[in-house]
Coordinates of C-alpha atoms in Angstrom, one line a residue:
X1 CA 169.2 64.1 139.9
X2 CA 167.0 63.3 136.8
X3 CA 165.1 60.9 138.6
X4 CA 164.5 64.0 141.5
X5 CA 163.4 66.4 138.6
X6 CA 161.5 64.0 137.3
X7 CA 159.1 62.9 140.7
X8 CA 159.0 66.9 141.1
X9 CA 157.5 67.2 137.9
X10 CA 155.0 64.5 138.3
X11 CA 153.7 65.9 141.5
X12 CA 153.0 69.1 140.5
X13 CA 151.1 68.0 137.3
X14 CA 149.4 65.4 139.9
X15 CA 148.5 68.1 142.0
X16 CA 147.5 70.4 139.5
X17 CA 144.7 67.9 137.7
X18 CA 144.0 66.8 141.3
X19 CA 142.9 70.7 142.4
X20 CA 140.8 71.3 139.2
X21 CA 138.8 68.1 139.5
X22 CA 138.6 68.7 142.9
X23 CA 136.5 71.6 142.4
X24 CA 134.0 70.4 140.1
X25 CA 131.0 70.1 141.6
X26 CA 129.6 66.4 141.0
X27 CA 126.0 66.9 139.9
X28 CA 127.6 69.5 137.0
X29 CA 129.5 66.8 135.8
X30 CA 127.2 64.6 135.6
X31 CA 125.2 67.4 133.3
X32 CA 128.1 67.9 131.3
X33 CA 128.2 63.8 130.4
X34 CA 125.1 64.4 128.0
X35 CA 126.9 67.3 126.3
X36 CA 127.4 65.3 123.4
X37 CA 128.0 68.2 120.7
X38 CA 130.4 70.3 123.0
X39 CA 132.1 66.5 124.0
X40 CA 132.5 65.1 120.1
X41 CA 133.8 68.5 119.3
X42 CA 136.6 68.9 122.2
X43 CA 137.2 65.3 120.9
X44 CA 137.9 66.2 117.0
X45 CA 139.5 69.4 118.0
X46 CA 141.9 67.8 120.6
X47 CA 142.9 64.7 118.6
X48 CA 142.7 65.6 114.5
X49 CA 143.4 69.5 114.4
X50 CA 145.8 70.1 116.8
X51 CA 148.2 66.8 116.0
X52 CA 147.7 67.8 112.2
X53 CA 149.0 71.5 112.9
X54 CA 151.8 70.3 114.9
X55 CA 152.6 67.9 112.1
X56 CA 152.0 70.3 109.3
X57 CA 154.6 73.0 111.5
X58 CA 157.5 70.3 112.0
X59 CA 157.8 69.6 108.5
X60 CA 157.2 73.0 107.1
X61 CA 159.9 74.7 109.2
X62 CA 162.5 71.5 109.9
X63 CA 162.4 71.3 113.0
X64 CA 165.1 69.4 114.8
X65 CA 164.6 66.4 116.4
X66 CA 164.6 67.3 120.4
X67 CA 162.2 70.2 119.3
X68 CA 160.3 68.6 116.6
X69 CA 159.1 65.5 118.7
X70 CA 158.5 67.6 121.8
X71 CA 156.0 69.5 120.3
X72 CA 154.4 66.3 118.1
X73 CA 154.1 64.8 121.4
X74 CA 152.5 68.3 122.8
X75 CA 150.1 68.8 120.0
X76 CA 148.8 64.8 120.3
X77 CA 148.5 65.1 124.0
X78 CA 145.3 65.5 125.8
X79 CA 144.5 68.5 128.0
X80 CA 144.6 67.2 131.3
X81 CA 146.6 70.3 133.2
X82 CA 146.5 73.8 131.8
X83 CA 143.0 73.6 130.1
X84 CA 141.9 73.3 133.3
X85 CA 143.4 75.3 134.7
X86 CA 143.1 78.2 132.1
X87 CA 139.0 77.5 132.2
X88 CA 139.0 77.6 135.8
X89 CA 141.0 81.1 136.2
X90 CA 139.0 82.7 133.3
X91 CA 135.7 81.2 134.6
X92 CA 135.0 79.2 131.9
X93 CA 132.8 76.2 131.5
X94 CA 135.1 74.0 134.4
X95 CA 132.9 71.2 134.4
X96 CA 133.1 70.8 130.7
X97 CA 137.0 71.0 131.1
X98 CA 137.2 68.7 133.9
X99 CA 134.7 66.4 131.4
X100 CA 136.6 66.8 128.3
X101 CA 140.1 65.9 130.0
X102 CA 138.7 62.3 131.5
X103 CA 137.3 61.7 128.3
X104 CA 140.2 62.9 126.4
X105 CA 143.0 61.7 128.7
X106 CA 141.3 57.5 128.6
X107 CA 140.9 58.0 124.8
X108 CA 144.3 59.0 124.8
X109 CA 146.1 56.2 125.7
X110 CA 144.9 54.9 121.9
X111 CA 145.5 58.2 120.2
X112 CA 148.4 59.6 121.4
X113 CA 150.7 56.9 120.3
X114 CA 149.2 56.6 117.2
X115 CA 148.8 60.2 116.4
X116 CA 152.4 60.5 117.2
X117 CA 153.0 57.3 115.3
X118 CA 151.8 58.7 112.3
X119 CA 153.3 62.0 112.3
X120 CA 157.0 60.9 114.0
X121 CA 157.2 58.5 111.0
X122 CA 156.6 61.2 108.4
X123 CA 159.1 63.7 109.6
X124 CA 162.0 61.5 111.8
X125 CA 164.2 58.6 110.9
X126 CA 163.3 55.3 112.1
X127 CA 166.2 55.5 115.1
X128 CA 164.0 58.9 116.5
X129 CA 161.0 57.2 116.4
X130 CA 162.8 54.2 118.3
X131 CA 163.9 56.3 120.6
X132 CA 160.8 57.5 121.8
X133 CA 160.1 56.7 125.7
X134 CA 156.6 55.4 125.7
X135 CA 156.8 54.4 129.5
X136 CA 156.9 58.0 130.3
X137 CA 154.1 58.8 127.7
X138 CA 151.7 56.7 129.8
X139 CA 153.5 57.2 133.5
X140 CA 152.1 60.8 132.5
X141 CA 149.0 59.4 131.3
X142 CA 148.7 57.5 134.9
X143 CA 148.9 60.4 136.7
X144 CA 146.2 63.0 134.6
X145 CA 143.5 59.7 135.1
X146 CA 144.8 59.0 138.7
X147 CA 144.3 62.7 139.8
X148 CA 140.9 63.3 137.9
X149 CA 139.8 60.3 139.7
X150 CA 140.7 61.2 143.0
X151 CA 139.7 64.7 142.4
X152 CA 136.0 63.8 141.5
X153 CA 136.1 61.5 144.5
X154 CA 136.9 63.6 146.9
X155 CA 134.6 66.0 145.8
X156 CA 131.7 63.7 145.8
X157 CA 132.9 62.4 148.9
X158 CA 133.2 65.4 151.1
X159 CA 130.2 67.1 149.5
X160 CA 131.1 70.8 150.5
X161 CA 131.5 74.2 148.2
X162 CA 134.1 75.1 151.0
X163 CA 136.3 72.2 150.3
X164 CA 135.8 72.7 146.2
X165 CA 137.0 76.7 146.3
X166 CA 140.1 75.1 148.7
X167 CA 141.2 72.5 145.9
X168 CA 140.4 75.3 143.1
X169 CA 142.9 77.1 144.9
X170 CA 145.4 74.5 145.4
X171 CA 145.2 73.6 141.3
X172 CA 146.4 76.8 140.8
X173 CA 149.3 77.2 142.8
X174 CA 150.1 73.9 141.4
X175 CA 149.6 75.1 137.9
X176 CA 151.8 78.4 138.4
X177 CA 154.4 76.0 140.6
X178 CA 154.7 73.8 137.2
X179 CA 155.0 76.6 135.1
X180 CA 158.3 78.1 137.5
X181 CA 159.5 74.7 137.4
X182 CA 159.5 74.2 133.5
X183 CA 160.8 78.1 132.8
X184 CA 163.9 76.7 135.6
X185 CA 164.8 73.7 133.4
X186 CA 164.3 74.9 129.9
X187 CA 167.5 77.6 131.2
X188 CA 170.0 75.1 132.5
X189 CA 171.8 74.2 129.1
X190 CA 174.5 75.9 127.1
X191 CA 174.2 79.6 126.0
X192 CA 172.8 78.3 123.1
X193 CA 170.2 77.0 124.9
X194 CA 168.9 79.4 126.6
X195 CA 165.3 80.5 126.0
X196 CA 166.3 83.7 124.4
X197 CA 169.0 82.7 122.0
X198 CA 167.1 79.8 120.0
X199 CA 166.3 80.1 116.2
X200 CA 163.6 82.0 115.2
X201 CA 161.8 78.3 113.4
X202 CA 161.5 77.4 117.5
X203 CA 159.6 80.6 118.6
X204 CA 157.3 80.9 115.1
X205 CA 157.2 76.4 115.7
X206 CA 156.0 76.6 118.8
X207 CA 153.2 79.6 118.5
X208 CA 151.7 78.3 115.6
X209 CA 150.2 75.4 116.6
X210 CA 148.2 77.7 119.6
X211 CA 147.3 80.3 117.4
X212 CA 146.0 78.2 114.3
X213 CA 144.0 76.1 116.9
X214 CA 142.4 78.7 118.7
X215 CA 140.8 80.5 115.2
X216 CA 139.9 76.9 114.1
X217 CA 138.5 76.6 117.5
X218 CA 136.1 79.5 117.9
X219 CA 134.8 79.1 113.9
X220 CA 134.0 75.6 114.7
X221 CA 132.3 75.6 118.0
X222 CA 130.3 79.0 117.0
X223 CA 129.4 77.2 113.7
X224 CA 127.6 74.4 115.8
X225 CA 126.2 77.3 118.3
X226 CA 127.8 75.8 121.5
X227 CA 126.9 78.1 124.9
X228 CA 129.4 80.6 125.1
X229 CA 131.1 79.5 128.0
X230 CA 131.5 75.8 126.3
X231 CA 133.2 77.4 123.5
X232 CA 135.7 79.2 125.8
X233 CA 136.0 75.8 127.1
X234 CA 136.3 74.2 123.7
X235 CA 138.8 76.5 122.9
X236 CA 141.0 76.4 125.6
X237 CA 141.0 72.6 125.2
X238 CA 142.1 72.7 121.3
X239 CA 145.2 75.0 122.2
X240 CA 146.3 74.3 125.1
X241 CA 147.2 70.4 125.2
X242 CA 149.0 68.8 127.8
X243 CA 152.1 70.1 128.7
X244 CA 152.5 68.2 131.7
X245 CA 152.9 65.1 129.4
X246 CA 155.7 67.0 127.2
X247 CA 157.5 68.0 129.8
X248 CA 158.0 64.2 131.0
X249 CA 158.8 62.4 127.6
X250 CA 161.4 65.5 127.5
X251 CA 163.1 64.5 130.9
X252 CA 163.1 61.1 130.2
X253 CA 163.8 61.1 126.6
X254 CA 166.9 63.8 126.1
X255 CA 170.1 64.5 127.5
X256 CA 172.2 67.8 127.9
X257 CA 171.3 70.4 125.3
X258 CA 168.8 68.4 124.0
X259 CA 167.1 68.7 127.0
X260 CA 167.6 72.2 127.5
X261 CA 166.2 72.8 123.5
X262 CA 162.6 70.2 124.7
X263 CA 161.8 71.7 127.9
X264 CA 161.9 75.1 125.9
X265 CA 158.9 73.6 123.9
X266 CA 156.1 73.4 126.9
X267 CA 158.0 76.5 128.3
X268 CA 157.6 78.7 125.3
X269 CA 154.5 77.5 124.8
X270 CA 152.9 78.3 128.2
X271 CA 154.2 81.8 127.3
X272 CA 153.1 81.9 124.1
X273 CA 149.3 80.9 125.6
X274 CA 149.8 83.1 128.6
X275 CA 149.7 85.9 126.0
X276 CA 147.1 84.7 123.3
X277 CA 144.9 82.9 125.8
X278 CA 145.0 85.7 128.4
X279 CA 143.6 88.3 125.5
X280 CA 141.1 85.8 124.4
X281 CA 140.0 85.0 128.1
X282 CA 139.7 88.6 128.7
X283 CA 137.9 89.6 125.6
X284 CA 135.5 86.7 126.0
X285 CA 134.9 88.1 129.3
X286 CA 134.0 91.4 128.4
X287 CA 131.9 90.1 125.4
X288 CA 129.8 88.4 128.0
X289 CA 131.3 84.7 126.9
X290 CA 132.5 83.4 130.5
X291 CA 130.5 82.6 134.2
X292 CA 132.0 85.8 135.7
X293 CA 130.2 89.4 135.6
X294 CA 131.5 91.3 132.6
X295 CA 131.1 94.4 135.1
X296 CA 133.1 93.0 137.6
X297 CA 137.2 93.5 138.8
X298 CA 140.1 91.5 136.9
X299 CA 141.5 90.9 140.2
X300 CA 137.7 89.6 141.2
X301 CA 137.1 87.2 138.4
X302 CA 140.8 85.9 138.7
X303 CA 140.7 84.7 142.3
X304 CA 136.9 84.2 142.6
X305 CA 135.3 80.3 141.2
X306 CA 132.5 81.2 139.7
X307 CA 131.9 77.5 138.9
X308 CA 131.3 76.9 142.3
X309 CA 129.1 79.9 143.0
X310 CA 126.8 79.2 140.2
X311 CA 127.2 75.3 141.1
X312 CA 125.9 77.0 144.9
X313 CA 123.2 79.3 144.1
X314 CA 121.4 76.4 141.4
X315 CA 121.0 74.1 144.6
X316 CA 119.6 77.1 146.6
X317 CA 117.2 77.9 143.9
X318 CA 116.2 74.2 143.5
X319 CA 113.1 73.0 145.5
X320 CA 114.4 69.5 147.5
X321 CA 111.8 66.8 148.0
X322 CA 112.9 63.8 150.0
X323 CA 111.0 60.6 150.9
X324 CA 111.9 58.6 153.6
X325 CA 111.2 56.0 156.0
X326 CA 112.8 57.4 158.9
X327 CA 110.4 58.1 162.0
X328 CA 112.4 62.0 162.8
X329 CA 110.5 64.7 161.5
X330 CA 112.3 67.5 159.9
X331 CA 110.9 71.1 159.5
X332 CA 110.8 73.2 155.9
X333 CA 113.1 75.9 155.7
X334 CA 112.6 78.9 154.5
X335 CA 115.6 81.3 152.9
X336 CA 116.2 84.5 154.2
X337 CA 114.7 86.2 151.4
X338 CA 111.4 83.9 151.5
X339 CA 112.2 82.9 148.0
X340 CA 112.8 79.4 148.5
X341 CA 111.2 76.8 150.1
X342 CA 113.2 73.3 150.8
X343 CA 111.4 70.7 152.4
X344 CA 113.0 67.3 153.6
X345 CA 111.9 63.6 153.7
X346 CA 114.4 62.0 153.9
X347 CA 115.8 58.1 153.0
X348 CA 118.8 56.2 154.2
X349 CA 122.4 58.2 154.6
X350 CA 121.5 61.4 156.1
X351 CA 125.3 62.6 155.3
X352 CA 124.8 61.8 152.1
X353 CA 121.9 63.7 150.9
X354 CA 122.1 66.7 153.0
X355 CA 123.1 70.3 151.4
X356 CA 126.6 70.6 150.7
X357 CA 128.4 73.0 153.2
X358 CA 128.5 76.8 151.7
X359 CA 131.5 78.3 150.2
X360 CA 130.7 81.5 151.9
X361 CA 130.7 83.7 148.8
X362 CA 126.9 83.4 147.8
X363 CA 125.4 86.5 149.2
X364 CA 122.1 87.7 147.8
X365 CA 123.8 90.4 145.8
X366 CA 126.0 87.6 144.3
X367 CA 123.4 85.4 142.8
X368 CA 121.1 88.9 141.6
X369 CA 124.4 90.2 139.7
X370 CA 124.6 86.7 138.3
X371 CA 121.3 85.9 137.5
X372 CA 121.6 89.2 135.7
X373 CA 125.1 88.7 133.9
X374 CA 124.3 84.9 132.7
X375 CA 126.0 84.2 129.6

């Protein structure tokens, strides 16, 4: 049965990562590779702030051990599921999230261990450390780097804003999926157990770390005057580590109530963010700090990509000049509004460099409302 609960939980986090990467638009990331500043600081914020705060909370409140090395293990973990999936529901700077994870989820597999090395061995006896399931710390590992690099393949590959706004949406079922799944196990222990009847040094434990990280968050990244939309991103990545990584070291690692007491960690945590980060993804909004139209519907900017649209109307503003060898002649086009002009030459794989299919949400009223609404 653990071994069941287990696989389910894998491939909804696989998913998850999968649909997020999946949307990215290739050429973006490739943009967001020479964001150096936003990059280093998702790096520092993600791997010295949030492990120190988690560190600084265990031993400050006592936390037991099933609690205690849950969330040391959530606050050294990289942000490979929610962040994305956070950025891309708020409509912040996606590329930059999907960025930041790869980054963060490779250099992870160095500073995760020793992160929670470091801090496990300052608040635990020697036989909790021991006890620590490092298979499962890099099975979940695996699976974040195997799903961003399927996602960004397939995206590549297919070469279509249609199919990007179909795996955006598939990434967030997944992500709300995962989060049903975790609030499901966190309940299936003794009374005592139960997400509602723990000590108050587990819910003030557990929100800490997110709310600490998100101030730290904003003062740095405005300090070093990221664009707005990065330091959403930013943000987003500081607070919200991986919980798909917490949630399997705690099936693997604990037992019975322990169990029950761990899985409340990412649990009460995704609540805890669903709260803070949903009133600081909607007052970014309205400050103008996101891709989506201030002006525009809740309900719109929740189940619309704007990362795609913007990724959309960029390559219908560009001007495409193609050389080639190849004897068929192909006429310039002209846009609707006479705006644009795209002429081709082109060389080699036809497939390859052609326009990516539409989405079918850029209108000309779309890209004039964001042309005029860009952060």
């Amino acid at each position: 049965m653990v071994d069941w609960i287990e696989a389910a939980g894998n491939l909804l986090l696989f998913a998850l990562v999968f649909g997020m990467s999946a949307t990215v638009d290739i050429n973006c990331l490739k943009e967001q590779l020479h964001n150096r500043n936003a990059i280093l600081t998702g790096i520092f914020l993600q791997f010295v702030v949030l492990p120190f705060l988690g560190f600084l909370v265990v031993n400050i409140l006592d936390l037991d051990s099933a609690i205690g090395i849950t969330l040391l293990v959530l606050t050294s973990s990289p942000g490979g599921s929610y962040s994305n999936w956070w950025c891309s529901m708020f409509n912040a700077d996606l590329a930059l999230s999907v960025t930041m994870t790869a980054i963060s989820t490779l250099l992870s597999t160095i500073f995760l261990p020793v992160n929670l090395l470091i801090y496990a061995r300052y608040s635990y006896e020697a036989d909790v450390i021991m006890a620590l399931d490092w298979t499962s710390l890099f099975v979940a590992l695996s699976i974040v780097i195997g799903a961003i690099g399927l996602g960004l393949f397939c995206s590549a590959k297919i070469h279509s804003h249609k199919f990007n706004l179909m795996a955006n949406h598939l990434g967030n079922w997944a992500g709300i999926a995962l989060v049903i799944f975790s609030a499901t196990m966190t309940n299936t222990g003794g009374e005592d157990t139960k997400i509602w009847e723990r000590d108050w040094k587990f819910y003030v434990g557990t929100t800490l770390p997110c709310l600490l990280g998100l101030i730290i968050a904003n003062l740095v990244t405005s300090t070093i005057r990221l664009k707005k939309p990065e330091r959403v991103t930013a943000s987003v990545e500081c607070c919200y580590q991986n919980v798909g990584i917490a949630t399997s070291v705690a099936l693997t690692m604990f037992e019975g109530d322990e169990l029950s007491e761990a899985m409340g960690v990412p649990f009460f945590y995704g609540v805890v963010e669903v709260v803070i980060l949903g009133i600081y993804c909607i007052g970014a909004w309205k400050l103008g700090w996101t891709k989506a139209p201030k002006n525009a519907s809740i309900w719109k900017i929740l189940t619309t990509s704007y990362e795609v649209i913007y990724a959309e109307v960029k390559e219908l503003d560009e001007i495409e000049i193609k050389v080639s060898d190849s004897d068929d002649a192909m006429e310039d086009e002209l846009s609707e509004d006479g705006n644009v002009l795209t002429t081709y030459f082109y060389m080699g794989n036809k497939d390859k460099d052609k326009p990516k299919e539409p989405s079918g949400l850029v209108t000309e009223s779309t890209e004039a409302i964001l042309k005029d609404d860009e952060p």
